[in-house]
PDB file of C-alpha atoms in Angstrom:
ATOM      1  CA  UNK C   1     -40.759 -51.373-152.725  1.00  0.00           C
ATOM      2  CA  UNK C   2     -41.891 -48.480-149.895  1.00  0.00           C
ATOM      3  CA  UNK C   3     -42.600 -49.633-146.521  1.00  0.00           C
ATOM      4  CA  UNK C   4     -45.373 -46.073-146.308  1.00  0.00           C
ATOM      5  CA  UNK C   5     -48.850 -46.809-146.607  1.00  0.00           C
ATOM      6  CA  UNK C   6     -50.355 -43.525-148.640  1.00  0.00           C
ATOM      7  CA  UNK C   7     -53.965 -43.162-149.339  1.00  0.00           C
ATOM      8  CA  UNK C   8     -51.855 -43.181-153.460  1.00  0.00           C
ATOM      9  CA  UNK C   9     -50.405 -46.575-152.339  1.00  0.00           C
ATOM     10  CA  UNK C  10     -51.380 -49.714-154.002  1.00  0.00           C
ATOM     11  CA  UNK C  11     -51.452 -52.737-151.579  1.00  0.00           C
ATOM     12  CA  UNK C  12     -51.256 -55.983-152.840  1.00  0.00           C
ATOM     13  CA  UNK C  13     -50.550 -59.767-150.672  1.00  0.00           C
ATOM     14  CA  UNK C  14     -47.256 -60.824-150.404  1.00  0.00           C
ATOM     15  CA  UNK C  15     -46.995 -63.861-152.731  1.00  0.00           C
ATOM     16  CA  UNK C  16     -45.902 -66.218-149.533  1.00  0.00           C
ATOM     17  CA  UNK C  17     -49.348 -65.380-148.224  1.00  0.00           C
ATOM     18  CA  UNK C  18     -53.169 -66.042-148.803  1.00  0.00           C
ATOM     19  CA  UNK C  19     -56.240 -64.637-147.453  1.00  0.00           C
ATOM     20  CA  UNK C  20     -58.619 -67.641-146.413  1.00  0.00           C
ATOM     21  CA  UNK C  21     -62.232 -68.441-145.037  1.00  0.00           C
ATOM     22  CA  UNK C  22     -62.205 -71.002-141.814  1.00  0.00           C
ATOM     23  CA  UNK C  23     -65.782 -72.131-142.498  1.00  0.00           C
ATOM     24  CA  UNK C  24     -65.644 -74.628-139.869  1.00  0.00           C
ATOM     25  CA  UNK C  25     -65.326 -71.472-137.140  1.00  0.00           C
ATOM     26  CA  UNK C  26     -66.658 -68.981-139.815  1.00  0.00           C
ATOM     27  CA  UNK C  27     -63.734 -66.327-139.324  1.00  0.00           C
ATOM     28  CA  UNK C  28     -61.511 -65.362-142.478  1.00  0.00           C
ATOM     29  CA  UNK C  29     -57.388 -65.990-141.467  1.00  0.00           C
ATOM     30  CA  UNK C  30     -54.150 -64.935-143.695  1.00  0.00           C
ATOM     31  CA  UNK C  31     -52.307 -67.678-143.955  1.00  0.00           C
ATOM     32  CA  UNK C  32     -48.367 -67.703-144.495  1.00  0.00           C
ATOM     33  CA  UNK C  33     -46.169 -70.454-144.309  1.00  0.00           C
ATOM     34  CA  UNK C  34     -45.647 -70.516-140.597  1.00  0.00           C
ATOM     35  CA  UNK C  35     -47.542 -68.434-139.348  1.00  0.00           C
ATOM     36  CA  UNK C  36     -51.904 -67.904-139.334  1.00  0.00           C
ATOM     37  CA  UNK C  37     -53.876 -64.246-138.254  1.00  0.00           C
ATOM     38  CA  UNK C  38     -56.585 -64.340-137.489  1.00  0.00           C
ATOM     39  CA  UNK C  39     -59.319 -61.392-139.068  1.00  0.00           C
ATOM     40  CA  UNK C  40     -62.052 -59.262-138.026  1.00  0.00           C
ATOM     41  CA  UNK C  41     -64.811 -58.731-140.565  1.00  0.00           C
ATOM     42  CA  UNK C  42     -63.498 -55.307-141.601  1.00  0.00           C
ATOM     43  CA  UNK C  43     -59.581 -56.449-141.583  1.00  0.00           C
ATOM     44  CA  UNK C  44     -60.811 -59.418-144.123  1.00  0.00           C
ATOM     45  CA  UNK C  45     -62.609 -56.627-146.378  1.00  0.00           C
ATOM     46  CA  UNK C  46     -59.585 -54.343-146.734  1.00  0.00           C
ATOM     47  CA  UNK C  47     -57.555 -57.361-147.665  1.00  0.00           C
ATOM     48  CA  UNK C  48     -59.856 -58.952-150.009  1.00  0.00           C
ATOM     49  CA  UNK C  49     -59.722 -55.618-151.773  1.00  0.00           C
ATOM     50  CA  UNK C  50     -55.720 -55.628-152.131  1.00  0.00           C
ATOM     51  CA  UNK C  51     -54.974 -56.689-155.350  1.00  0.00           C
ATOM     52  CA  UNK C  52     -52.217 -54.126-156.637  1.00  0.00           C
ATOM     53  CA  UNK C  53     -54.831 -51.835-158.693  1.00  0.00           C
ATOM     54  CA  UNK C  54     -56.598 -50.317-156.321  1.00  0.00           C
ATOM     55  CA  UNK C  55     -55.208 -47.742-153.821  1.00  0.00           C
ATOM     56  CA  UNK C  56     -55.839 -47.187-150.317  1.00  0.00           C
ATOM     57  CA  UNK C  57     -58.059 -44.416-151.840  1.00  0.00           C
ATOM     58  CA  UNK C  58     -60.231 -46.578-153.677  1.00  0.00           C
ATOM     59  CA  UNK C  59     -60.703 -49.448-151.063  1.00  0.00           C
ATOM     60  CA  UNK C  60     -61.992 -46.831-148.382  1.00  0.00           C
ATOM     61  CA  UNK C  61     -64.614 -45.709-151.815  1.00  0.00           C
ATOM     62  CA  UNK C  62     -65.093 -49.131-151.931  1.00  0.00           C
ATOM     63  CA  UNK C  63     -65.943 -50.314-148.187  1.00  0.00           C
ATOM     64  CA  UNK C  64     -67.863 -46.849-147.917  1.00  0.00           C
ATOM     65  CA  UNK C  65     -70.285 -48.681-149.838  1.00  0.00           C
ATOM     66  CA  UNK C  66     -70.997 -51.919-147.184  1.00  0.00           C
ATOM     67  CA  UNK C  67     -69.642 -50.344-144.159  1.00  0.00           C
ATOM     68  CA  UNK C  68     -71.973 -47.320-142.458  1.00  0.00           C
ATOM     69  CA  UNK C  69     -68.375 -45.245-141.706  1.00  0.00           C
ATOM     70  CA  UNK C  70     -65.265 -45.927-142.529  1.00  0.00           C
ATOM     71  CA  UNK C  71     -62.492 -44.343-140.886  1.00  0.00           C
ATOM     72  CA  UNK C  72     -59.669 -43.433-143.199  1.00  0.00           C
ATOM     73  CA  UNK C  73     -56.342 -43.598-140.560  1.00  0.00           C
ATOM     74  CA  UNK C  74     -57.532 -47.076-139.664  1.00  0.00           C
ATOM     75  CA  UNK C  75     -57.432 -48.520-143.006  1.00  0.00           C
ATOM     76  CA  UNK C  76     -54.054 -46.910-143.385  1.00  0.00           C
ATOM     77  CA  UNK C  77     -52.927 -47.969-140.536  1.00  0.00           C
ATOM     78  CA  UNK C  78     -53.631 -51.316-140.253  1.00  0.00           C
ATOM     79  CA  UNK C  79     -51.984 -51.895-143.803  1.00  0.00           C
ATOM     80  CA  UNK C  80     -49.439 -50.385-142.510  1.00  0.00           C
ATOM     81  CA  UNK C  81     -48.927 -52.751-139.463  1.00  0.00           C
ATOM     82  CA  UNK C  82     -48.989 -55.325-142.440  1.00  0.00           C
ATOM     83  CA  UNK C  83     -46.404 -54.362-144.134  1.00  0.00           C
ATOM     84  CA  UNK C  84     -43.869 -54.044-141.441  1.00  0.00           C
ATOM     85  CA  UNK C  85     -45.209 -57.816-140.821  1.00  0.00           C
ATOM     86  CA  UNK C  86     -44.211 -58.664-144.582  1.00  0.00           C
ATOM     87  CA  UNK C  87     -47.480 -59.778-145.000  1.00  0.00           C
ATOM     88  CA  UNK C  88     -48.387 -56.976-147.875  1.00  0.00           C
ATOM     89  CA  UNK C  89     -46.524 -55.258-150.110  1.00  0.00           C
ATOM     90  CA  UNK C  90     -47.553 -51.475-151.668  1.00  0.00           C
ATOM     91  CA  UNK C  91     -46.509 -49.805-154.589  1.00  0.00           C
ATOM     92  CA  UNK C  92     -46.537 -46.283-154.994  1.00  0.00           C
ATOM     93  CA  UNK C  93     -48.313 -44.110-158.490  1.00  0.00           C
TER      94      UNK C  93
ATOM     95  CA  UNK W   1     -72.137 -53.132-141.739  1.00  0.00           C
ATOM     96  CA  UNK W   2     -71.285 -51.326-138.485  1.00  0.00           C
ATOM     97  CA  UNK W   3     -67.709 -50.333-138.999  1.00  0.00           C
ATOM     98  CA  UNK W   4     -64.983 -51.534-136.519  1.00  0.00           C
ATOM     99  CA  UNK W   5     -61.270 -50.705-136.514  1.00  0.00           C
ATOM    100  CA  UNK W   6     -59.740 -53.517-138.821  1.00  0.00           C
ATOM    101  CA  UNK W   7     -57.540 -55.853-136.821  1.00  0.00           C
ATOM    102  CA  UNK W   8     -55.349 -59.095-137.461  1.00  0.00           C
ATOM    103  CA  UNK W   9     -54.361 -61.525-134.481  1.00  0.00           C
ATOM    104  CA  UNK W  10     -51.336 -63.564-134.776  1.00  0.00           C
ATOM    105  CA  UNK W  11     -52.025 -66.848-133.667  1.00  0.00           C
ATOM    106  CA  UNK W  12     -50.996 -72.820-136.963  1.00  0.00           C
ATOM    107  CA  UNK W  13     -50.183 -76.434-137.912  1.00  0.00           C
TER     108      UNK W  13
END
């Protein structure tokens, strides 16, 4: 399993973790077993969007079509922050 | 959406 986020990789959740909506203070939160983050709106998008399938590639196609930019390095690197966290997992084609 | 730099804050029981 590579610890590089590509724009070829394929993220996916780890399976000890779930991506959540806190309707109570309207905020989504990625939930582990002992531990809680808390998302921004774009953070939750990306993540909703990692299912294993898709690469980085096509979740920036993807949030190009709600978001009015998307900036590429972000997306990579705050998967990439994630994965040193343990909290997603990529695969590589 | 306006775009923002995507961010996670660690915060639980």
């Amino acid at each position: 399993m590579s610890t590089d986020v590509t724009r070829s990789s394929r993220p996916r959740l780890a399976a000890h973790v779930r991506l959540a909506f806190d309707r109570s203070r309207g905020r989504h939160v990625l939930l582990g077993p002992e531990s809680v983050s808390v998302l921004n709106r774009p953070g939750a998008s990306i993540l909703d969007l990692c299912d294993g399938s898709r690469t980085v590639a096509d979740i920036v196609a993807n949030l190009r079509g709600r978001y009015d930019r998307v900036v590429d390095d972000e997306v990579t690197a705050f998967l990439a922050r994630l994965v040193v966290k343990r909290y997603v997992e990529v695969g590589d084609d | 959406v306006e775009w923002e730099a995507p961010e996670f804050e660690e915060l639980i029981t």
